[in-house]
Every structure is written in structure tokens, then in C-alpha cells.
mmCIF file of C-alpha atoms and ligand atoms in Angstrom:
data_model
loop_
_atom_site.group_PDB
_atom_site.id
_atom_site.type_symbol
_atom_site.label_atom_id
_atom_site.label_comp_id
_atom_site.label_asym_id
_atom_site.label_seq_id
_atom_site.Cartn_x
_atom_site.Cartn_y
_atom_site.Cartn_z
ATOM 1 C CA UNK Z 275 35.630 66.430 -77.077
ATOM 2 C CA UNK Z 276 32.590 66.964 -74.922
ATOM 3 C CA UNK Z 277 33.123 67.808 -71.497
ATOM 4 C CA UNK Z 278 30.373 68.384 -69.381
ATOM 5 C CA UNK Z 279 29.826 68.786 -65.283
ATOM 6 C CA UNK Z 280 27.448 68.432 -62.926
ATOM 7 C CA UNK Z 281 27.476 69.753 -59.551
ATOM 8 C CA UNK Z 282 25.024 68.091 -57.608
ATOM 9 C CA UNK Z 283 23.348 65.999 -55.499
ATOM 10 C CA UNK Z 284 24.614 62.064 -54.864
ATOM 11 C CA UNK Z 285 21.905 59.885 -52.591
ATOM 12 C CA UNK Z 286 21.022 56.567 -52.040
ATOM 13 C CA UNK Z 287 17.109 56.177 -52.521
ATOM 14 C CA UNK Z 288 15.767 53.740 -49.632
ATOM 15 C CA UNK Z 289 12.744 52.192 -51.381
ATOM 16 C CA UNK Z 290 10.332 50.148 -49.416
ATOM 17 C CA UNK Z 291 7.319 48.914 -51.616
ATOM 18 C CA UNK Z 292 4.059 48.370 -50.082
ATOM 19 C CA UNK Z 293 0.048 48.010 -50.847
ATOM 20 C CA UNK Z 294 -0.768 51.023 -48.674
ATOM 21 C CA UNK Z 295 1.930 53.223 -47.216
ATOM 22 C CA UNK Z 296 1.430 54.041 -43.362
ATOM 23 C CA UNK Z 297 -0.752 56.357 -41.416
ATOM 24 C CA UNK Z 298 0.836 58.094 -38.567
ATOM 25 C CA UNK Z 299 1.238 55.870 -35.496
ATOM 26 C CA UNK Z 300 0.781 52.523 -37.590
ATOM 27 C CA UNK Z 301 2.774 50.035 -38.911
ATOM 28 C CA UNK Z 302 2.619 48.182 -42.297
ATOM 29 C CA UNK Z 303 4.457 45.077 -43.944
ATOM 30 C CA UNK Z 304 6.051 45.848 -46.957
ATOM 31 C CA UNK Z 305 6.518 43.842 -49.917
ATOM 32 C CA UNK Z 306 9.856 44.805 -50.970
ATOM 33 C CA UNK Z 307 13.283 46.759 -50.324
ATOM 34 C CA UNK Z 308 15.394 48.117 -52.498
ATOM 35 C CA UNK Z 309 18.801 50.444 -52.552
ATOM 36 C CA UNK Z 310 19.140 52.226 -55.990
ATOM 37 C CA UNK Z 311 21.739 55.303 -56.479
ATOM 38 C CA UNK Z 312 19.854 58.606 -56.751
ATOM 39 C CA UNK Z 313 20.199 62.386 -56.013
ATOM 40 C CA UNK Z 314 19.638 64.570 -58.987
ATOM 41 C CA UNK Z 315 23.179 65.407 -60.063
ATOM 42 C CA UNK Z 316 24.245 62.300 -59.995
ATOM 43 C CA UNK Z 317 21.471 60.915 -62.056
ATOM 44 C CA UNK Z 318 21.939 63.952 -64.424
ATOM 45 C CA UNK Z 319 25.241 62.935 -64.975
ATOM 46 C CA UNK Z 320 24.909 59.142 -65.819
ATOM 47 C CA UNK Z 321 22.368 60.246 -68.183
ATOM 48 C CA UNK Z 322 25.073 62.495 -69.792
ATOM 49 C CA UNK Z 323 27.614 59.826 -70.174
ATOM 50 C CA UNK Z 324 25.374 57.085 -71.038
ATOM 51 C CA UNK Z 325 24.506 59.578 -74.208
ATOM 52 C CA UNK Z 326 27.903 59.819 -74.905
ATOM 53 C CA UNK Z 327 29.367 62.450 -73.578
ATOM 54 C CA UNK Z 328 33.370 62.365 -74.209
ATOM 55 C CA UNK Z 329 34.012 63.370 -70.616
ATOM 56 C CA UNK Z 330 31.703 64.075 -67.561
ATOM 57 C CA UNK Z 331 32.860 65.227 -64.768
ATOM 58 C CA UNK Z 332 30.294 65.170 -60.948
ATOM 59 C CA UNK Z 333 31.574 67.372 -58.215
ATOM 60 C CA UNK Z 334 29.409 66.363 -54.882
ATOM 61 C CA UNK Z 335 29.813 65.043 -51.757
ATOM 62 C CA UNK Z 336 29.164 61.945 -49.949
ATOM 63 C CA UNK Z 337 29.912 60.488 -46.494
ATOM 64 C CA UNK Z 338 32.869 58.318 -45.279
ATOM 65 C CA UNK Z 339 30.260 55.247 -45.540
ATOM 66 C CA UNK Z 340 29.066 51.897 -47.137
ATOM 67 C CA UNK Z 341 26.931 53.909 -49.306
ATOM 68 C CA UNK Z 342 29.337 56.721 -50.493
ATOM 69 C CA UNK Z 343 31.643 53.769 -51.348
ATOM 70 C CA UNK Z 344 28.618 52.424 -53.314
ATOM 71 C CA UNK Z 345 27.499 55.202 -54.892
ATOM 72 C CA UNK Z 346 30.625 56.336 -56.076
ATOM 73 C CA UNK Z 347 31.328 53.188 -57.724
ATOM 74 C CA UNK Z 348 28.149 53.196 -59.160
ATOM 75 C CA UNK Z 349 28.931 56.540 -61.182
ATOM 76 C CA UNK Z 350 32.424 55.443 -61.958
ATOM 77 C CA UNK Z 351 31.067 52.127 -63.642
ATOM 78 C CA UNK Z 352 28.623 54.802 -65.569
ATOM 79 C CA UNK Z 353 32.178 56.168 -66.885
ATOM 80 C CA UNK Z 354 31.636 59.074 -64.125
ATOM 81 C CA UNK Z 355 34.759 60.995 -63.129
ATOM 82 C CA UNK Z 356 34.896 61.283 -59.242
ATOM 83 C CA UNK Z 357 38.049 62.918 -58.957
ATOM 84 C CA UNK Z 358 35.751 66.114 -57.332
ATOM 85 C CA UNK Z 359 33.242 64.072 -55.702
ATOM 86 C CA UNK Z 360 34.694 64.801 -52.261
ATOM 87 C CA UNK Z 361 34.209 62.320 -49.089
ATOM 88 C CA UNK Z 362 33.475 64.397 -45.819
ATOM 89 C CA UNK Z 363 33.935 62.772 -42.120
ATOM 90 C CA UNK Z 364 31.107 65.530 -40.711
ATOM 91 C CA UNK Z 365 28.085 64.133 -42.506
ATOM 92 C CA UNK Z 366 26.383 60.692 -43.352
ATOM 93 C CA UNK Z 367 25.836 60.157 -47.340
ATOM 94 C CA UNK Z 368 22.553 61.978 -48.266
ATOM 95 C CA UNK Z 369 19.739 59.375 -48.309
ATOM 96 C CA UNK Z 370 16.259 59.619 -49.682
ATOM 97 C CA UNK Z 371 13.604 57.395 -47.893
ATOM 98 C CA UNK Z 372 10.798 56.430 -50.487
ATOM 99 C CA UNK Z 373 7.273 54.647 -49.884
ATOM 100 C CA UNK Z 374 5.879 53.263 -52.911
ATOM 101 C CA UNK Z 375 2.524 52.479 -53.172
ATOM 102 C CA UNK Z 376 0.719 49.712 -55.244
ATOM 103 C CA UNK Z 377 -0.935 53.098 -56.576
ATOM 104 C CA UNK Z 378 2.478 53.998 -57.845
ATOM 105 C CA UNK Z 379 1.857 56.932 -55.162
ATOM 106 C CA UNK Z 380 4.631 57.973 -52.970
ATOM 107 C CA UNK Z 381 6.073 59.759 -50.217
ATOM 108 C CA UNK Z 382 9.804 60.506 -49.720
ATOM 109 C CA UNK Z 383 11.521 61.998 -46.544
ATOM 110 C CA UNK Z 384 14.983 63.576 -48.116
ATOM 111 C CA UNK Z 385 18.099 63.565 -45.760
ATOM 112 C CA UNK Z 386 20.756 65.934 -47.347
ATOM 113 C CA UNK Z 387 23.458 64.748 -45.193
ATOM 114 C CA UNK Z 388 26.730 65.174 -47.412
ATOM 115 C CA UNK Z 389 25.252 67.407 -49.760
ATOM 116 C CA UNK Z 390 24.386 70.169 -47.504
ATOM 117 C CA UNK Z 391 27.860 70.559 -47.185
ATOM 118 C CA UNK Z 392 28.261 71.826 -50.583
ATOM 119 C CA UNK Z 393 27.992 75.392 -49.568
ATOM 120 C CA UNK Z 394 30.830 76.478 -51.304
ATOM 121 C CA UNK Z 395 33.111 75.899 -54.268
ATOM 122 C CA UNK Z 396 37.014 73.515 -53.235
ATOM 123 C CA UNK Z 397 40.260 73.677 -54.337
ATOM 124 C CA UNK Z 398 39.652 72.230 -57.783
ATOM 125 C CA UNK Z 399 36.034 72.943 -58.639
ATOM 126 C CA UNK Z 400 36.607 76.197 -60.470
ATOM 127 C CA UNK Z 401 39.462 74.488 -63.461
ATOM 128 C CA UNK Z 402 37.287 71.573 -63.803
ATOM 129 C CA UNK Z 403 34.465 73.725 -64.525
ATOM 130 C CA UNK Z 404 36.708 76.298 -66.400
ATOM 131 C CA UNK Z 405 37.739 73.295 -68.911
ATOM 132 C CA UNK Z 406 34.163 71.997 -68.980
ATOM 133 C CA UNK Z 407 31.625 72.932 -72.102
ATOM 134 C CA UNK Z 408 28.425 72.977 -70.093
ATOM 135 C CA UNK Z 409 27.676 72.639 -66.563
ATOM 136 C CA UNK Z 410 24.136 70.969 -65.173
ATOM 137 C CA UNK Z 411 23.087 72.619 -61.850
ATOM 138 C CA UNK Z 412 19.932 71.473 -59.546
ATOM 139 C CA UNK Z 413 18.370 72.672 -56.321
ATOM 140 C CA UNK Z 414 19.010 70.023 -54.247
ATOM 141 C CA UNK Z 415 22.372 71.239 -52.494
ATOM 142 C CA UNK Z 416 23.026 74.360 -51.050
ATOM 143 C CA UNK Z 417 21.648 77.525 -53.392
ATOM 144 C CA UNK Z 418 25.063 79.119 -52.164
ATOM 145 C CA UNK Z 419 27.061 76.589 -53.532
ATOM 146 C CA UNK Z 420 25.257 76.412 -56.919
ATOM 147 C CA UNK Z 421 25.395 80.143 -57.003
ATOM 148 C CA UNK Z 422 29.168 79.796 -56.760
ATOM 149 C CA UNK Z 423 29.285 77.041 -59.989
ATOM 150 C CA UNK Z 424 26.602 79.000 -62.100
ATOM 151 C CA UNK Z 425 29.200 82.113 -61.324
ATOM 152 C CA UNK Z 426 32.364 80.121 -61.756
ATOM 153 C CA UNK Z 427 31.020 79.036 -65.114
ATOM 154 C CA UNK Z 428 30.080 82.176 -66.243
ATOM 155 C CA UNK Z 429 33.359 84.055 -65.607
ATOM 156 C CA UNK Z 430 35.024 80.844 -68.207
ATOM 157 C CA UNK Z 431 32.168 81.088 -70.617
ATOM 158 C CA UNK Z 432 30.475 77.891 -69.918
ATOM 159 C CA UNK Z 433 26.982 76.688 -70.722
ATOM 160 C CA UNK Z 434 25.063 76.738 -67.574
ATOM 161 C CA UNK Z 435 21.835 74.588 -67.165
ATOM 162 C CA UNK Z 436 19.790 74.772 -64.373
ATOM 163 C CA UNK Z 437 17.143 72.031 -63.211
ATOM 164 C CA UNK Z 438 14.978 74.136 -60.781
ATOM 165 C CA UNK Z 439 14.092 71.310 -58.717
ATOM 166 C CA UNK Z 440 12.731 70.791 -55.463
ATOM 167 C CA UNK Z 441 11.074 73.989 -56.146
ATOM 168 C CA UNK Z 442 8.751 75.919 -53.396
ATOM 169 C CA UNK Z 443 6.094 78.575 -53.682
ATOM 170 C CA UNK Z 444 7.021 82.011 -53.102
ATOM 171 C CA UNK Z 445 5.300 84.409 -51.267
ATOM 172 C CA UNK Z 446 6.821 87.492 -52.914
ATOM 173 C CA UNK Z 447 7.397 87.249 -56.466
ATOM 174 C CA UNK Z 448 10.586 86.187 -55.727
ATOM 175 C CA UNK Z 449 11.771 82.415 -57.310
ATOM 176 C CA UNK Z 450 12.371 80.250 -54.414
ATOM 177 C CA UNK Z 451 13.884 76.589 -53.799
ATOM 178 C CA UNK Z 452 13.118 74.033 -51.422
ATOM 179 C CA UNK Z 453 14.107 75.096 -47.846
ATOM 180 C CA UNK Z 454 12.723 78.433 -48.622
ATOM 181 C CA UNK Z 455 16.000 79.329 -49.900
ATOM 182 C CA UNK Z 456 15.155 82.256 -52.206
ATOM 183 C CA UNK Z 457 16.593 81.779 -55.928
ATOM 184 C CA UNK Z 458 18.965 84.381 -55.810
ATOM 185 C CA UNK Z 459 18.049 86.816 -58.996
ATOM 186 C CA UNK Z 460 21.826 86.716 -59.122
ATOM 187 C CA UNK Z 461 22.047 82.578 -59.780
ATOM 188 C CA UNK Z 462 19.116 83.373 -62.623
ATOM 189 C CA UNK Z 463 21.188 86.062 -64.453
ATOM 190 C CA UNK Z 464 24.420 83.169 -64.611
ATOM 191 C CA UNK Z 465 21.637 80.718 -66.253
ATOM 192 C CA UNK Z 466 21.407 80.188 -70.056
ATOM 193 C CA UNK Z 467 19.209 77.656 -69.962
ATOM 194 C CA UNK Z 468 16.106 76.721 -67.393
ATOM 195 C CA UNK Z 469 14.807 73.299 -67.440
ATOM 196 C CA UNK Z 470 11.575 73.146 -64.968
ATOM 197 C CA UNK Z 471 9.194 70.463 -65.195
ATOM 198 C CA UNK Z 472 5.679 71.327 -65.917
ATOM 199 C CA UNK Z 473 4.796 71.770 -62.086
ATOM 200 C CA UNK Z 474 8.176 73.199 -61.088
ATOM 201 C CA UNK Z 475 7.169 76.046 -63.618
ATOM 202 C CA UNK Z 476 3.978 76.698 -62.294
ATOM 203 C CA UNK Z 477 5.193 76.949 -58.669
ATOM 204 C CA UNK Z 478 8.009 78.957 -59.732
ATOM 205 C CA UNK Z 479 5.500 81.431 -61.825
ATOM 206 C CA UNK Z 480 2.608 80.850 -59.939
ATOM 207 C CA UNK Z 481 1.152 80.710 -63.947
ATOM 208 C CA UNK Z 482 -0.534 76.840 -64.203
ATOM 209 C CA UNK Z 483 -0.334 77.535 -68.365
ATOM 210 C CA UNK Z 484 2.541 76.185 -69.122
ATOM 211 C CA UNK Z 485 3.432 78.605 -72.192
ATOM 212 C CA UNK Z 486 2.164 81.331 -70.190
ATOM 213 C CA UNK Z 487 5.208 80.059 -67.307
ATOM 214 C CA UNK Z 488 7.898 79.445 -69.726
ATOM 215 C CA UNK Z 489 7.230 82.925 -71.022
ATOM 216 C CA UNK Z 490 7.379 84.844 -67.870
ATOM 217 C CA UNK Z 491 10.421 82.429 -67.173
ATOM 218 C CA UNK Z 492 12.368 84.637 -70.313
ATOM 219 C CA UNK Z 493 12.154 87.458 -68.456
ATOM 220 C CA UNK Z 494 14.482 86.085 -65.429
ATOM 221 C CA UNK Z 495 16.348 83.931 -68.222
ATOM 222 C CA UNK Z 496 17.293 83.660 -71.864
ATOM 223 C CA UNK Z 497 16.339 79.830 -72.684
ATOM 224 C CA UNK Z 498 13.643 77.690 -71.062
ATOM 225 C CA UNK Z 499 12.527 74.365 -71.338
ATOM 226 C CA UNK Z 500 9.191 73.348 -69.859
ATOM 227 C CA UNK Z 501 8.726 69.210 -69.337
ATOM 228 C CA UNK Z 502 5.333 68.267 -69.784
ATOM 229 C CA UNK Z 503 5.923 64.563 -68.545
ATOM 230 C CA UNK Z 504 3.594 62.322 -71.469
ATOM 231 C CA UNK Z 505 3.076 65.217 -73.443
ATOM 232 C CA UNK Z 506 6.507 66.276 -74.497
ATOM 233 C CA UNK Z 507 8.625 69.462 -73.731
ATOM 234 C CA UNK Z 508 7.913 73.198 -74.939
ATOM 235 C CA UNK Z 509 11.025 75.786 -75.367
ATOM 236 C CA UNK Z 510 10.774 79.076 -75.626
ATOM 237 C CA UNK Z 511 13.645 81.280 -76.101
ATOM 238 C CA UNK Z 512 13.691 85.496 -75.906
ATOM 239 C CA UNK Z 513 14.424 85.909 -79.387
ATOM 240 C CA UNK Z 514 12.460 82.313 -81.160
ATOM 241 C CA UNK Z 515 8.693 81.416 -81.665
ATOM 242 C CA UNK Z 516 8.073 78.486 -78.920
ATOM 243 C CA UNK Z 517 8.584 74.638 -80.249
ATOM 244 C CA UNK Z 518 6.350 71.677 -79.025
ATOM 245 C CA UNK Z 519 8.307 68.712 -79.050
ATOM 246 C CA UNK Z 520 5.848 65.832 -79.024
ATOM 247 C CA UNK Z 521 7.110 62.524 -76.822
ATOM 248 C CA UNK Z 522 7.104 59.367 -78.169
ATOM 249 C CA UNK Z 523 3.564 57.518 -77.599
ATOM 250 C CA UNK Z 524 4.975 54.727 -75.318
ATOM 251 C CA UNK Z 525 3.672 52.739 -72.252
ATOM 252 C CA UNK Z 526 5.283 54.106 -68.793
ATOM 253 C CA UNK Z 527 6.441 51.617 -66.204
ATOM 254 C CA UNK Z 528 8.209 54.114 -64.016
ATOM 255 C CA UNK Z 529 8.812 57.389 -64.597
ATOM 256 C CA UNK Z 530 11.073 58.303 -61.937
ATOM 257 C CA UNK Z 531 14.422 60.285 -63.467
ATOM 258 C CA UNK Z 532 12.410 60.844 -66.509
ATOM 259 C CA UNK Z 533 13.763 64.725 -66.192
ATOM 260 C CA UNK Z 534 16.842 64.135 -65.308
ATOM 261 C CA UNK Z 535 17.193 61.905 -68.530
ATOM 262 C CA UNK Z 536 15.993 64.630 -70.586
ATOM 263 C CA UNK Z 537 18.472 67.106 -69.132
ATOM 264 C CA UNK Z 538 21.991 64.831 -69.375
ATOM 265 C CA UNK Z 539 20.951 63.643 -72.976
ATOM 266 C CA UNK Z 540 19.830 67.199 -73.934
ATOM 267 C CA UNK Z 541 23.309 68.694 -72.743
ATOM 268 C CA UNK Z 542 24.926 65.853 -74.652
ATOM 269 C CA UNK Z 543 23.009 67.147 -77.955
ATOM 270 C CA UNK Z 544 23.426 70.653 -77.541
ATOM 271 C CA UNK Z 545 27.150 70.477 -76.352
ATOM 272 C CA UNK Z 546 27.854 68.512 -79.817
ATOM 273 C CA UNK Z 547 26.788 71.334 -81.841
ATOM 274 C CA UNK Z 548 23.110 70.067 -82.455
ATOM 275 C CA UNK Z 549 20.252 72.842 -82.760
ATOM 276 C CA UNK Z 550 17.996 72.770 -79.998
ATOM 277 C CA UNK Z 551 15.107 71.271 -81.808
ATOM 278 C CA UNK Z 552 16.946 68.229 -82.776
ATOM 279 C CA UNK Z 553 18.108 67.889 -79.077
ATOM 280 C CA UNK Z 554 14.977 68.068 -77.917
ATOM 281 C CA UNK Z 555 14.039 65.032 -80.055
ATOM 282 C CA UNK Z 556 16.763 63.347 -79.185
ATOM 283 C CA UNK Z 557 16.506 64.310 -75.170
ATOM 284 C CA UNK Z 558 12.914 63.159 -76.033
ATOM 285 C CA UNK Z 559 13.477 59.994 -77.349
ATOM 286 C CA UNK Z 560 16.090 58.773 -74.732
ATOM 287 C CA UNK Z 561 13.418 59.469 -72.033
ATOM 288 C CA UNK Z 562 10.963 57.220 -73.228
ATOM 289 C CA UNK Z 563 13.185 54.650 -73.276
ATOM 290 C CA UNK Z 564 13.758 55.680 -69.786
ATOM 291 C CA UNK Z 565 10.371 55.711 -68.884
ATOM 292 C CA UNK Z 566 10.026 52.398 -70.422
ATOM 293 C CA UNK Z 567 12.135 50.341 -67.685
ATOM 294 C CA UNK Z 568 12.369 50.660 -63.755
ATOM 295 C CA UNK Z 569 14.661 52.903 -61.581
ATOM 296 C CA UNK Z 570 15.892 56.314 -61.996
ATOM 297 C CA UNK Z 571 19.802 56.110 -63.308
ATOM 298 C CA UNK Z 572 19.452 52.279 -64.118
ATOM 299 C CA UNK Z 573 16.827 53.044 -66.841
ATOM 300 C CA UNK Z 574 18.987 55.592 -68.394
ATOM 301 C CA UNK Z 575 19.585 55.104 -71.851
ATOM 302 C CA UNK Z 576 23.182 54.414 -74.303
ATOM 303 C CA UNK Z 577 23.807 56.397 -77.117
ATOM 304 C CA UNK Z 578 23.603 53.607 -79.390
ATOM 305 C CA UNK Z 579 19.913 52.884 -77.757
ATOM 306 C CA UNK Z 580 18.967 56.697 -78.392
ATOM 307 C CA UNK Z 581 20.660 56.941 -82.248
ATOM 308 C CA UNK Z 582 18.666 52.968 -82.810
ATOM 309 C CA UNK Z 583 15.216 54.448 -81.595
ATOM 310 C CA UNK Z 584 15.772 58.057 -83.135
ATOM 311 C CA UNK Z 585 16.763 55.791 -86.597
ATOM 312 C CA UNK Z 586 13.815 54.035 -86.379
ATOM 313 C CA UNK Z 587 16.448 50.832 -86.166
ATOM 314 C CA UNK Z 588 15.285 49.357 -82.625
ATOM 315 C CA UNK Z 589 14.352 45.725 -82.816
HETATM 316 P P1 ADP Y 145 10.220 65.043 -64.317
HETATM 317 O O1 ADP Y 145 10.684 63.640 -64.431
HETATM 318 O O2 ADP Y 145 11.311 65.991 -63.956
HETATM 319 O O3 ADP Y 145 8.986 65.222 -63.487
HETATM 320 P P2 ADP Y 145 8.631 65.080 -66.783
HETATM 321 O O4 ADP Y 145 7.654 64.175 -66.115
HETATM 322 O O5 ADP Y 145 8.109 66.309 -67.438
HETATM 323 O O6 ADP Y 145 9.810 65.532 -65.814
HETATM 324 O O7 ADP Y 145 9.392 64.192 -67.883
HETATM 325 C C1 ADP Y 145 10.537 64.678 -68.545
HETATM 326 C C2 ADP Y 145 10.495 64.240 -69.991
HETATM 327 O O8 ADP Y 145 10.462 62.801 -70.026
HETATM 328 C C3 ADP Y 145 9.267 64.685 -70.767
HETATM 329 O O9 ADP Y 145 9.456 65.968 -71.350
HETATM 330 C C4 ADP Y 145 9.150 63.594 -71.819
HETATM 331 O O10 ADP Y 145 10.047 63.863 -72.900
HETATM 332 C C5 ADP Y 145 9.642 62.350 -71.082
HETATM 333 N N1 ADP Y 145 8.519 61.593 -70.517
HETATM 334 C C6 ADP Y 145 8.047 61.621 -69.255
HETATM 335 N N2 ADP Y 145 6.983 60.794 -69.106
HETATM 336 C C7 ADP Y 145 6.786 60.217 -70.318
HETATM 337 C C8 ADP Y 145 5.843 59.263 -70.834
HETATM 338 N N3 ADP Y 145 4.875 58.727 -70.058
HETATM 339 N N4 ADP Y 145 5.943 58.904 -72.138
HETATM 340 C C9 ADP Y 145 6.913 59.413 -72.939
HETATM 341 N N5 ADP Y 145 7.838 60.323 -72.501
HETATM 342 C C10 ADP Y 145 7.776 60.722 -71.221
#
């Protein structure tokens, strides 16, 4: 059995697709509108049971609202348990407003809403976590309430897996998240593995050399996992040489949840025993298929897509 969790963010990305996105003071007619499920965790989590995770668990938050309802339902037809995913009466569903350009540029105004409330660990969070095999962990809630997972996890020996995203220069040497929350060196030393994207890593490090980020990364960390978008992923562990994992050569449509394919299907992989440079291939391949069709969670791969492609058996 594979169990994994995800503590996380849930939101509902407001998408409004237009030629050229707004200056300040003007007004533009878009082309289209569209409500897709978002939010990091929750994304990271579809991808995991999409892969084919046994069991995967998402503790969040969203509000008593139309699109709590709908995002909930939208995991749970993903084969999501929400049993943890908690609805609070103090906070609107976290939302993230997106202009898309015909450029494929964007801009996005993120409203936290429900998800700032995860400050802190509930009645429940700590057994689900205790029984799980690996937790996934992103920036986009609360750092105190991720701090209390990553610790939660470690006290039950659990995998921990940490997506360092919205990430935010520091002015010290100090890691920080978005909202200037300092990366407690305390959430680092819970994290076994560190999954930045290529940019994330270089903000993080201030180092732009990607090899030269994931190896000051070891010294916070024991595992990390540098996305390189079109160009594959590099890992680099304290005690291993570095791997390159090539991505497939494939033409990108939309890239958008690319990582947090890579993450859910990698978990999947490494939870089921495989060694990391097999996962990698196989975290690789089911994020080109992602990249391969619109929307974040909705171009997230099945198992029996990944194991086709991997086989060389897609039609
Ligand atoms: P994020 O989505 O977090 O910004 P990346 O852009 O690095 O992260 O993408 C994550 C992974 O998705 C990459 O390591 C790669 O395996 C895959 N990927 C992303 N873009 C492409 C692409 N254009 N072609 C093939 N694979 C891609």
C-alpha cells in the first residue's frame, strides 16, 4: 500500500484570457473565462493519485462556498481523500486571479483566503500523517503550519518532500518564502528531499548555476532535485555524484503544473520502492505528457498513460 499526503494549498484559478493584459487605470475585453481547480497541494496530490498511488490523503482548507464545494469534489473525483480537508466559516476559498496573454505571459494576484488559516496542525492531522509513507509540503500556506507537518512527519519517520515554492529573495543568507516568511532552518533540517524549480533554486541560493544551487542546497538538506523546465531535472544527493535526467523532446502547449506533476508522480515512484533515477524518468515522462495538454491538474497524467509512454507502447 502506498499512502501518501499532502498538506497544502486548495484554490480556484480565475483565468481570464486576453490579447494584451491591462495597464493600470485601463480596461480590456477578454476573450475567454475559465474556472480550473488549482493551489499547489492540491494539484500535487491529483498528480499522486492519478500515478497510482494506493491512498492519498490532502489536508487543507477551503471556505464554506460554491467553490470549496467544487473544489473538493474535484479532488474526490481524482480519488482524493478529503476527510482532513477542513471547511472554515472565517475565510473565503483561496482564489488565484490569472491574466493570460496571447504571449502566453501572465500575471496572477493570489488570495490565500482559507489557506492562511492553516497555521497549525487539527485534531487528526498528526495519525493521518503518522500512517502516511511520504508527505508533499509547499510554501503556499502558512510556513508555521508546514513546519508543524514536516515535524509531525519526522517524529513517525515519514518521507518529507518539500516544493519550495513561491520562493522570495533573502536579504541575509537566510532561505525565505513568499511573504517574507523566513524558511525556518528548523523546517529544512525535517526535509529529506527539496524539489525547487530551476528559478526557485537560484532565488533561494542566490547561485543562477543550477548545479552550483543544488549543491549549496545539500548543505541545508540531504536530497535535492533541481527542475530545469525543457531541459530535464538534476539531483544531487550528499553522499551520490549528480544525475541529469534528460526530458522527453516534446512540443509544450501549457506548462502550467508541470512541477507539481513531477513531484506527485515522483513520490509515487519513490514511495513504491523505485531508485531515484528511475523515478526521475518516470516523474519525467508523466510531465511531458502534462505539458502536452492544457490546465494544471486536468493535464495530469494516469499511471497507465505514464507505464504506455515509459514502454514506448503509446499509440
Ligand atoms: P515548474 O512547473 O515548477 O516551473 P519546471 O518548469 O522545471 O517546473 O518543470 C518541471 C518538470 O516538468 C521538468 O523537470 C520537466 O521534467 C518537465 N517539463 C517542463 N517543461 C517541459 C517541456 N517543455 N518539455 C518536456 N518536459 C517539460
Amino acid at each position: 500500500m502506498t499512502h501518501i499526503a499532502v498538506l497544502g494549498s486548495t484554490n480556484m484559478d480565475l483565468i481570464a484570457y486576453v490579447a494584451k493584459a491591462p495597464q493600470r487605470g485601463e480596461t480590456v475585453t477578454g476573450r475567454e473565462f475559465r474556472t480550473l481547480p488549482g493551489g499547489k497541494g492540491a494539484n500535487q496530490a491529483v498528480a499522486a493519485a492519478r500515478a497510482g498511488a494506493d491512498n492519498v490523503s490532502m489536508i487543507g482548507a477551503v471556505g464554506a462556498d460554491a467553490f470549496g464545494t467544487q473544489l473538493r469534489s474535484a479532488l474526490e473525483h481524482s480519488g482524493v481523500d478529503t476527510d482532513l480537508l477542513r471547511t472554515v466559516d472565517t475565510a473565503a476559498t483561496g482564489t488565484a486571479h490569472i491574466v493570460v496573454d496571447d504571449e502566453g505571459g501572465n500575471a496572477i494576484v493570489v488570495i490565500p483566503g482559507a489557506n492562511g488559516t492553516l497555521t497549525a496542525l487539527a485534531p487528526g492531522d498528526e495519525g493521518l500523517i503518522a500512517s502516511a509513507d511520504t508527505l508533499l509540503l509547499q510554501l503556499e500556506i502558512p510556513v508555521e503550519g508546514v513546519l508543524a507537518a514536516a515535524q509531525a512527519a519526522r517524529r513517525h519517520g515519514v518521507r518529507t518532500v518539500l516544493t519550495p515554492a513561491p520562493a522570495q529573495p533573502s536579504p541575509s543568507s537566510q532561505l525565505r518564502s513568499s511573504r517574507g516568511y523566513p524558511i525556518p532552518p528548523e523546517l529544512l533540517a525535517a526535509i529529506d528531499l527539496l524539489v525547487p524549480n530551476e528559478h526557485e533554486a537560484a532565488t533561494l541560493t542566490g547561485i543562477t548555476d543550477p548545479h552550483a544551487a543544488a549543491k549549496a542546497l545539500l548543505d541545508q538538506v540531504p536530497e535535492v532535485v533541481v527542475t530545469l523546465g525543457a531541459r530535464g531535472s538534476l539531483y544531487a544527493a550528499r553522499d551520490a555524484e549528480p544525475v541529469l535526467v534528460e526530458a522527453p523532446h516534446v512540443t509544450a502547449v501549457d506548462t502550467t503544473g508541470a512541477g507539481d506533476t513531477f513531484v506527485g508522480t515522483l513520490a509515487v515512484a519513490l514511495t513504491q520502492g523505485g531508485s531515484m533515477p528511475d523515478a526521475l524518468a518516470w516523474a519525467s515522462t508523466a510531465a511531458a505528457l502534462s505539458v502536452q495538454r492544457p490546465g494544471a491538474s486536468a493535464s495530469m497524467p494516469y499511471r497507465s498513460e505514464i507505464d504506455n509512454e515509459a514502454n514506448g507502447t503509446a499509440s
